XYZ file of C-alpha atoms in Angstrom:
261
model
C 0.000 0.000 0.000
C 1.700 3.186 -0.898
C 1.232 6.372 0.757
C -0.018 9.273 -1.246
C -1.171 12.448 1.189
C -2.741 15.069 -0.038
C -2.419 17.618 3.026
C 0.136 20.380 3.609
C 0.947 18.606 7.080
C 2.048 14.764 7.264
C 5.146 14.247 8.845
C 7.008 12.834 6.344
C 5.933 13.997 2.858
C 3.149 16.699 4.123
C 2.493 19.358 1.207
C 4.605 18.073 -1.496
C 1.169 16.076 -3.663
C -1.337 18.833 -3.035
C -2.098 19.266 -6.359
C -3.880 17.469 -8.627
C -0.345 16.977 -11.471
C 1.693 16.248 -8.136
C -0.575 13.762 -7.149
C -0.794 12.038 -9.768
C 2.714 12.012 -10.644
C 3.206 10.166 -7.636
C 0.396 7.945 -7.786
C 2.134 6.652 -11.233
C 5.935 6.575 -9.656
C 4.377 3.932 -6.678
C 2.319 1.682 -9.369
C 5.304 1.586 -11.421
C 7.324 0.179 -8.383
C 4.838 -2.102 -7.688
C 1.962 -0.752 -5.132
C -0.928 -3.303 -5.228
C -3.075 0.025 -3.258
C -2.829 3.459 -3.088
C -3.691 4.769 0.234
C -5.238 8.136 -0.314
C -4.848 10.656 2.664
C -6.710 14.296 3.507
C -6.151 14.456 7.425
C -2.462 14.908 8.737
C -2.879 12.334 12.077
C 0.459 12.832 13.146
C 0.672 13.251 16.712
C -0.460 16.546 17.896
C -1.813 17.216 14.211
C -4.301 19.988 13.666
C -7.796 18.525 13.253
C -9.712 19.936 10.094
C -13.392 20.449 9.246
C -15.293 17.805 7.029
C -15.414 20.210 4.468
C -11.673 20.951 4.329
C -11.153 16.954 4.025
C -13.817 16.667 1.453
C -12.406 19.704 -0.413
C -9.236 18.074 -0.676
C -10.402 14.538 -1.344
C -12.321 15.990 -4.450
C -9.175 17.718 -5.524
C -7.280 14.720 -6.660
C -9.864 11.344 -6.601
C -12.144 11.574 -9.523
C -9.044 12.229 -11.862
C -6.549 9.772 -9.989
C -9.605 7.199 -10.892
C -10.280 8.349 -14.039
C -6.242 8.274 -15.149
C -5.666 4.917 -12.851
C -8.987 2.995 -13.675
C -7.597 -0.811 -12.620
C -6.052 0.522 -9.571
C -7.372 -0.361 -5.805
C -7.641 3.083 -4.028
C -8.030 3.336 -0.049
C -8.976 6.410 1.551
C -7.789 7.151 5.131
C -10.810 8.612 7.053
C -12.397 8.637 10.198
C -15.605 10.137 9.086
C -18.599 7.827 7.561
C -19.611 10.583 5.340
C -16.476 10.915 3.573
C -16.218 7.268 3.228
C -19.175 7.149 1.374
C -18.027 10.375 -0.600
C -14.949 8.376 -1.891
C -16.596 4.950 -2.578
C -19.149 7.110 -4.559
C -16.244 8.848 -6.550
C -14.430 5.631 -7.138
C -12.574 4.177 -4.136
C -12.697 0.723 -3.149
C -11.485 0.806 0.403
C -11.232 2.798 3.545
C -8.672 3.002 6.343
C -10.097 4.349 9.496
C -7.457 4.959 11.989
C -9.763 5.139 14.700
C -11.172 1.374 14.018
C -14.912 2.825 14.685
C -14.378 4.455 17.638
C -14.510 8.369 16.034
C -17.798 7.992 14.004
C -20.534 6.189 15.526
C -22.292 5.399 11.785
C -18.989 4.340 10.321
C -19.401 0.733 10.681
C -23.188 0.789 9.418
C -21.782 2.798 6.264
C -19.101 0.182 5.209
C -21.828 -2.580 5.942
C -24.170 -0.578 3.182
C -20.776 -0.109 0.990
C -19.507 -3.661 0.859
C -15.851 -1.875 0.528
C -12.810 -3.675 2.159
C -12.171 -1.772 5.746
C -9.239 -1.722 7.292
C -9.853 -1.060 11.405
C -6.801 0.086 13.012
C -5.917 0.346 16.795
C -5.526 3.972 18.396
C -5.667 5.378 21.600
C -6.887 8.866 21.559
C -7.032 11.073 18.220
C -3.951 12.767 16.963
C -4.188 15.656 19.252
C -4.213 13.859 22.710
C -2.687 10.068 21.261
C 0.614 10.867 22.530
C -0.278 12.153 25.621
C 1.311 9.382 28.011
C 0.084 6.477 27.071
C -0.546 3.472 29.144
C -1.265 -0.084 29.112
C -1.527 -2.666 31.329
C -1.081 -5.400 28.857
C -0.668 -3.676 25.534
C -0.887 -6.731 23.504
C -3.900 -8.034 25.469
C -5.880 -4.891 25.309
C -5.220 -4.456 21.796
C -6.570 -8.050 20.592
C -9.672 -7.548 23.181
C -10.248 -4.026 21.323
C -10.142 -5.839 17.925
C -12.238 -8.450 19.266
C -14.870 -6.347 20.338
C -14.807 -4.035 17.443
C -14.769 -6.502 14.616
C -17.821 -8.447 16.660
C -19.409 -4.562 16.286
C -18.577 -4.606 12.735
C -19.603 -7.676 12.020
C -23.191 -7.000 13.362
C -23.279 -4.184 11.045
C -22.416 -6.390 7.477
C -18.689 -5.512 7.302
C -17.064 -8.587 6.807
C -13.760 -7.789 4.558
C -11.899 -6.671 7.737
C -8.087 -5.709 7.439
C -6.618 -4.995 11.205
C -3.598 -2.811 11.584
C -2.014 -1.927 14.993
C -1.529 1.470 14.640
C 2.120 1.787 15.526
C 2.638 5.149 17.060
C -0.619 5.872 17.576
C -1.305 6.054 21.136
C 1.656 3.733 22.051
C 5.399 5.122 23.245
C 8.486 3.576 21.962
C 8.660 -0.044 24.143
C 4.697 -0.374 23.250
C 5.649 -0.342 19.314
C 8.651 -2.649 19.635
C 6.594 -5.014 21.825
C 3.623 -4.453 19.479
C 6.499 -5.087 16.732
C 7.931 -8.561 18.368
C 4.950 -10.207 18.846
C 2.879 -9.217 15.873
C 2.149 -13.026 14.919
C -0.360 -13.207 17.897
C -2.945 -11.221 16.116
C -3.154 -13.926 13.436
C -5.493 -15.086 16.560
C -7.953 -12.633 14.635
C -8.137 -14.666 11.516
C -8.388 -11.276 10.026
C -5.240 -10.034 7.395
C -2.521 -7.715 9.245
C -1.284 -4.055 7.947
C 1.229 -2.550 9.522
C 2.252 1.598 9.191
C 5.767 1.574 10.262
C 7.176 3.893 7.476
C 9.985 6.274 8.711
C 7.668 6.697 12.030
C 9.140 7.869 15.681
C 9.711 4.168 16.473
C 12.174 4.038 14.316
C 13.825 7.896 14.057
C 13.979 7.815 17.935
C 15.743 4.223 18.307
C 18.485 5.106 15.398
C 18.750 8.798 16.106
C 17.675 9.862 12.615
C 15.648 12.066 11.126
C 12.688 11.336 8.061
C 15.161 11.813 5.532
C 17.650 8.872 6.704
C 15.104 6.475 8.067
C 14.433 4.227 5.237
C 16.977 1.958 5.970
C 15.203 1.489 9.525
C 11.764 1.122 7.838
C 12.842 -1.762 5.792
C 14.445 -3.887 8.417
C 11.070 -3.193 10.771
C 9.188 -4.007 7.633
C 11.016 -7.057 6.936
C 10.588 -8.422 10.426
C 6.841 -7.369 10.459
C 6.851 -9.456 6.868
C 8.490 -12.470 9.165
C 5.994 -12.308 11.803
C 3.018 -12.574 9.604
C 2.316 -9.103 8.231
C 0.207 -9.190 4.703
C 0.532 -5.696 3.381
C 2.684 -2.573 4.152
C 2.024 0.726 3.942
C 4.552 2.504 2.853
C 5.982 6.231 1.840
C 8.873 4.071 -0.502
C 7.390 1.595 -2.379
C 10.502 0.188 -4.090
C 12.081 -0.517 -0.834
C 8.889 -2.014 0.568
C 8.056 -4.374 -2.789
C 12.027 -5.813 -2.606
C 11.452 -6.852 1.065
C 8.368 -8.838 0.074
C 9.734 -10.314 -2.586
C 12.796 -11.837 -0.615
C 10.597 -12.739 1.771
C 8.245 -14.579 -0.431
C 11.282 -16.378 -1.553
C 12.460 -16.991 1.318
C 8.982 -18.676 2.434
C 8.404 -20.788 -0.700
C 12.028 -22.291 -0.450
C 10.914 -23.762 3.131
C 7.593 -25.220 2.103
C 9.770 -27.080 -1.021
């Protein structure tokens, strides 16, 4: 899954594919490196990340979807939204998929739209929104809380006709830096789920704060967490760097056919 924001605030590529040639310029550089999806994004939820009105999301969604459909027709595209209405917005213009970082919890009708949608829904794991996530967070048992969260939530969605249910951890989001790593080293539990894993690890804190670097020179530290999230059962990646991401999954594909031969 690449990464294509469209807002002037991301932490890693924020402002850079705002406008409708940009975007699609880089929508085309990912699919030529292989991206299966393209993860659409009009919200910045970095931590401590402005929040923006529905229209201003909506505004900028419009901006670049119908064309980025209309130039990319064969092409899955996810958009990354917490709010039901937009969800429907995008399926309606052409998206096949939506990412809600809040897994349900933000948007009270979200599950009952994706139920009326039939769309693929991935439900990831947070703790707070972007402006409070990062707050202190705390677990008791981080692991255990977040597989009885996805429990209850996917029972939730379930009731409400979503059954194509992608679950995603939500590294950084509401966890400090031993939650992610232990998130991180025992990521095959959640194949307890029976639901197919996504993990968001590109050039993240977990990663600039362990190896002391900034966005620029953190790729190398995505693709070794990427790899080992590949080795502990992870089925897609969503990445800024798709060439990176598509060369780890290739050795690792060959790596898991030449033991089952």
């Amino acid at each position: 899954m690449g990464i294509l924001n469209i807002t002037p605030d991301s932490f890693s590529d924020g402002g850079r594919f705002l406008t409708e040639k940009d975007a699609t310029n880089h929508c085309e550089k990912m699919l030529n490196e292989g991206a299966a999806i393209i993860d659409i994004g009009a919200v910045s939820t970095k931590p401590f990340a402005d929040e923006i009105s529905f229209e201003e999301e909506k505004e900028r969604l419009l901006r670049v979807l119908p064309n980025l459909v209309k130039t990319f027709p064969q092409t899955v595209f996810s958009v990354d939204t917490f709010r039901s209405e937009i969800a429907k917005i995008a399926v309606n213009e052409g998206a096949s998929m939506i990412n809600d970082i809040s897994g349900g919890q933000a948007d009270e009708q979200m599950f009952k739209t994706i139920g009326e949608l039939q769309v693929p829904y991935v439900m990831m794991h947070t703790q707070g929104m972007p402006q409070t996530m990062q707050i202190e967070p705390k677990y008791g048992d981080v692991m255990n809380e977040l597989i009885l969260f996805f429990s209850k939530q996917i029972s939730l969605a379930h009731h409400a006709a979503v059954h194509d249910i992608i679950v995603d951890p939500g590294f950084g989001f509401g966890k400090n830096l031993e939650h992610n790593y232990e998130i991180l080293s025992k990521l095959e539990r959640f194949k307890i789920l029976e639901k197919p894993i996504m993990v968001g690890l590109s050039r993240k804190s977990m990663i600039r704060n362990l190896l002391e670097a900034d966005v620029e020179n953190s790729l190398n530290g995505t693709t070794a967490a990427n790899t080992v999230a590949l080795l502990k059962g992870a089925n897609i990646l969503r990445v800024h760097d798709v060439k990176e991401a598509v060369e780890a999954i290739k050795i690792i594909q060959n790596i898991n056919h030449k033991s089952t031969t």
